[in-house]
Amino acid sequence: MTQDFLPVPDKLPPVPDGIEPILLLGSIGNQHAGCGMFGRAEGATLTELQRCCEKHLPTYIGKPMPLSTATHTKNKIKYHWRWRSTGVSCNAISTGEIRGGQPVFRIVGDSTHALESARRTIDAVKKTAEISRSEFQGSTVYRPPKELTNARIEGIDFASTSAYAGKVVLAMLAFTP
């Protein structure tokens, strides 16, 4: 641990305005702490979240919280909390900042989350699309990921789209009138 980490809050950080639990959660858990820590303007690293949980949650007081539990907290926020205004699930996403050698996570609004999801989808398409050589036909066959198969049925032929389609979509998503 380095001095770059923020001090542990004296009490659990409050859940940010506009965010509510989806389920009635019976006890305070690391998703509550994570929602407060990631929901702060400065966000939090996973180590900062661990330190907060170790200080304030009975489950972890006196024993360290496993890093895997801290990582799972990001998913717990996604499935247990939502924005009051839209009902869209919250999500803790890396801000791209580094503090104490670790990435900083922050809860993002639904419009930001939609843009980030679109970028991840496009990246996943680039990574998972496979080009293989058919032994029988001797030709190159393009196979899109399974999620995109339905889009082909709906009239979008991914095999014939431009090689720059991903960049075009990103530019369109980033455009604000």
CSV table of C-alpha atoms in Angstrom, one decimal:
chain,number,residue,atom,x,y,z
A,1,MET,CA,0.0,0.0,0.0
A,2,THR,CA,1.2,3.5,-0.7
A,3,GLN,CA,0.4,7.0,0.6
A,4,ASP,CA,-1.6,7.6,-2.6
A,5,PHE,CA,-4.7,5.9,-1.2
A,6,LEU,CA,-7.3,8.1,0.4
A,7,PRO,CA,-7.9,7.7,4.1
A,8,VAL,CA,-10.6,5.2,5.2
A,9,PRO,CA,-13.9,7.1,5.9
A,10,ASP,CA,-14.8,7.5,9.6
A,11,LYS,CA,-18.2,5.9,8.7
A,12,LEU,CA,-19.6,4.1,5.7
A,13,PRO,CA,-19.9,6.6,2.8
A,14,PRO,CA,-23.6,7.4,2.0
A,15,VAL,CA,-25.2,6.0,-1.1
A,16,PRO,CA,-25.2,8.7,-3.8
A,17,ASP,CA,-28.4,10.6,-4.4
A,18,GLY,CA,-30.5,9.1,-7.2
A,19,ILE,CA,-29.4,5.5,-6.5
A,20,GLU,CA,-31.7,2.9,-4.7
A,21,PRO,CA,-31.4,-0.8,-4.0
A,22,ILE,CA,-33.3,-3.1,-6.4
A,23,LEU,CA,-33.9,-5.7,-3.7
A,24,LEU,CA,-34.6,-5.3,0.0
A,25,LEU,CA,-31.2,-6.3,1.3
A,26,GLY,CA,-31.4,-7.8,4.8
A,27,SER,CA,-28.0,-6.7,6.0
A,28,ILE,CA,-25.2,-4.2,5.3
A,29,GLY,CA,-22.7,-5.9,3.0
A,30,ASN,CA,-19.8,-5.0,0.8
A,31,GLN,CA,-22.2,-3.9,-2.0
A,32,HIS,CA,-23.4,-1.1,0.3
A,33,ALA,CA,-19.8,-0.1,1.1
A,34,GLY,CA,-18.9,-0.4,-2.6
A,35,CYS,CA,-21.9,1.7,-3.7
A,36,GLY,CA,-20.8,4.4,-1.3
A,37,MET,CA,-17.1,4.2,-2.1
A,38,PHE,CA,-17.5,4.0,-5.9
A,39,GLY,CA,-20.3,6.6,-5.9
A,40,ARG,CA,-18.0,9.3,-4.5
A,41,ALA,CA,-16.7,12.0,-6.9
A,42,GLU,CA,-13.2,10.7,-6.4
A,43,GLY,CA,-14.2,7.0,-6.8
A,44,ALA,CA,-12.3,4.3,-5.1
A,45,THR,CA,-9.8,1.5,-5.8
A,46,LEU,CA,-10.5,-2.0,-4.8
A,47,THR,CA,-7.9,-1.8,-1.9
A,48,GLU,CA,-9.7,1.4,-0.6
A,49,LEU,CA,-13.0,-0.5,-0.7
A,50,GLN,CA,-11.4,-3.4,1.1
A,51,ARG,CA,-10.0,-1.1,3.8
A,52,CYS,CA,-13.4,0.5,4.2
A,53,CYS,CA,-15.2,-2.9,4.6
A,54,GLU,CA,-12.6,-4.2,7.0
A,55,LYS,CA,-13.1,-1.1,9.2
A,56,HIS,CA,-16.9,-0.9,9.1
A,57,LEU,CA,-18.6,-4.2,8.3
A,58,PRO,CA,-19.0,-6.8,11.0
A,59,THR,CA,-18.4,-9.6,8.4
A,60,TYR,CA,-14.8,-8.4,7.8
A,61,ILE,CA,-13.8,-6.6,11.1
A,62,GLY,CA,-10.6,-8.2,12.4
A,63,LYS,CA,-10.0,-10.2,9.2
A,64,PRO,CA,-9.0,-9.1,5.7
A,65,MET,CA,-11.6,-9.1,3.0
A,66,PRO,CA,-10.5,-11.3,0.0
A,67,LEU,CA,-9.7,-9.4,-3.1
A,68,SER,CA,-12.1,-11.6,-5.1
A,69,THR,CA,-14.9,-10.3,-2.9
A,70,ALA,CA,-13.9,-6.8,-3.7
A,71,THR,CA,-13.9,-7.5,-7.4
A,72,HIS,CA,-17.3,-9.2,-7.1
A,73,THR,CA,-18.7,-6.0,-5.5
A,74,LYS,CA,-18.7,-4.3,-8.9
A,75,ASN,CA,-21.1,-7.0,-10.1
A,76,LYS,CA,-23.1,-6.8,-6.9
A,77,ILE,CA,-23.7,-3.1,-7.5
A,78,LYS,CA,-24.8,-3.8,-11.1
A,79,TYR,CA,-27.4,-6.3,-10.0
A,80,HIS,CA,-28.5,-4.8,-6.7
A,81,TRP,CA,-28.7,-1.1,-7.3
A,82,ARG,CA,-30.4,1.1,-9.9
A,83,TRP,CA,-30.9,4.8,-10.8
A,84,ARG,CA,-34.2,6.1,-9.5
A,85,SER,CA,-34.8,8.3,-12.5
A,86,THR,CA,-34.5,5.6,-15.2
A,87,GLY,CA,-34.5,2.2,-13.4
A,88,VAL,CA,-31.2,1.3,-15.2
A,89,SER,CA,-28.8,-0.8,-13.2
A,90,CYS,CA,-25.8,1.0,-11.8
A,91,ASN,CA,-22.3,-0.1,-12.8
A,92,ALA,CA,-18.9,0.5,-11.4
A,93,ILE,CA,-16.5,1.1,-14.3
A,94,SER,CA,-12.8,1.9,-14.3
A,95,THR,CA,-12.3,5.7,-14.9
A,96,GLY,CA,-8.9,5.2,-16.5
A,97,GLU,CA,-7.2,6.9,-13.5
A,98,ILE,CA,-4.6,5.1,-11.4
A,99,ARG,CA,-4.2,5.7,-7.7
A,100,GLY,CA,-1.6,3.9,-5.6
A,101,GLY,CA,-0.9,1.7,-8.6
A,102,GLN,CA,-4.5,0.5,-8.9
A,103,PRO,CA,-7.3,1.5,-11.2
A,104,VAL,CA,-10.0,3.8,-9.8
A,105,PHE,CA,-13.7,2.7,-10.2
A,106,ARG,CA,-16.7,5.0,-10.2
A,107,ILE,CA,-20.4,4.5,-10.6
A,108,VAL,CA,-21.5,5.9,-13.9
A,109,GLY,CA,-24.8,7.3,-15.1
A,110,ASP,CA,-26.9,5.4,-17.5
A,111,SER,CA,-26.0,7.4,-20.6
A,112,THR,CA,-22.3,7.1,-19.8
A,113,HIS,CA,-22.8,3.4,-19.1
A,114,ALA,CA,-24.6,2.9,-22.4
A,115,LEU,CA,-21.7,4.5,-24.3
A,116,GLU,CA,-19.2,2.4,-22.3
A,117,SER,CA,-21.2,-0.8,-23.0
A,118,ALA,CA,-21.3,0.0,-26.7
A,119,ARG,CA,-17.6,0.4,-26.7
A,120,ARG,CA,-17.1,-2.9,-24.9
A,121,THR,CA,-19.4,-4.6,-27.4
A,122,ILE,CA,-17.5,-3.3,-30.3
A,123,ASP,CA,-14.2,-4.3,-28.7
A,124,ALA,CA,-15.7,-7.8,-28.0
A,125,VAL,CA,-16.7,-8.1,-31.7
A,126,LYS,CA,-13.2,-7.2,-32.8
A,127,LYS,CA,-11.7,-9.8,-30.4
A,128,THR,CA,-14.1,-12.7,-30.8
A,129,ALA,CA,-14.8,-12.5,-34.6
A,130,GLU,CA,-12.9,-15.4,-36.0
A,131,ILE,CA,-11.7,-15.8,-39.6
A,132,SER,CA,-11.0,-19.4,-40.4
A,133,ARG,CA,-10.0,-21.2,-43.6
A,134,SER,CA,-12.4,-23.9,-44.7
A,135,GLU,CA,-10.7,-27.1,-45.8
A,136,PHE,CA,-13.5,-28.1,-48.1
A,137,GLN,CA,-14.2,-24.7,-49.8
A,138,GLY,CA,-10.7,-23.3,-49.7
A,139,SER,CA,-12.3,-19.9,-48.9
A,140,THR,CA,-12.2,-17.6,-46.0
A,141,VAL,CA,-15.3,-17.6,-43.8
A,142,TYR,CA,-16.2,-14.8,-41.4
A,143,ARG,CA,-18.1,-16.0,-38.2
A,144,PRO,CA,-19.5,-13.2,-36.0
A,145,PRO,CA,-20.0,-13.8,-32.3
A,146,LYS,CA,-23.2,-15.6,-31.3
A,147,GLU,CA,-24.9,-12.5,-30.0
A,148,LEU,CA,-24.7,-10.9,-33.4
A,149,THR,CA,-26.3,-13.8,-35.3
A,150,ASN,CA,-29.8,-12.4,-34.7
A,151,ALA,CA,-28.8,-9.1,-36.2
A,152,ARG,CA,-27.8,-10.9,-39.4
A,153,ILE,CA,-31.3,-12.4,-39.5
A,154,GLU,CA,-32.8,-9.0,-39.1
A,155,GLY,CA,-31.1,-7.8,-42.3
A,156,ILE,CA,-27.6,-6.7,-41.1
A,157,ASP,CA,-24.9,-8.6,-42.9
A,158,PHE,CA,-21.8,-8.3,-40.7
A,159,ALA,CA,-19.7,-10.1,-43.2
A,160,SER,CA,-20.1,-7.4,-45.8
A,161,THR,CA,-19.8,-4.3,-43.6
A,162,SER,CA,-16.9,-2.0,-43.9
A,163,ALA,CA,-13.7,-2.8,-42.1
A,164,TYR,CA,-14.1,0.6,-40.3
A,165,ALA,CA,-17.6,-0.1,-39.1
A,166,GLY,CA,-16.5,-0.2,-35.5
A,167,LYS,CA,-14.9,3.2,-35.7
A,168,VAL,CA,-17.9,4.7,-37.4
A,169,VAL,CA,-20.2,3.4,-34.7
A,170,LEU,CA,-17.9,4.8,-32.0
A,171,ALA,CA,-17.9,8.2,-33.7
A,172,MET,CA,-21.7,8.2,-33.9
A,173,LEU,CA,-22.0,7.2,-30.2
A,174,ALA,CA,-19.5,9.9,-29.2
A,175,PHE,CA,-21.4,12.6,-31.2
A,176,THR,CA,-23.4,15.1,-29.1
A,177,PRO,CA,-25.4,17.7,-31.0
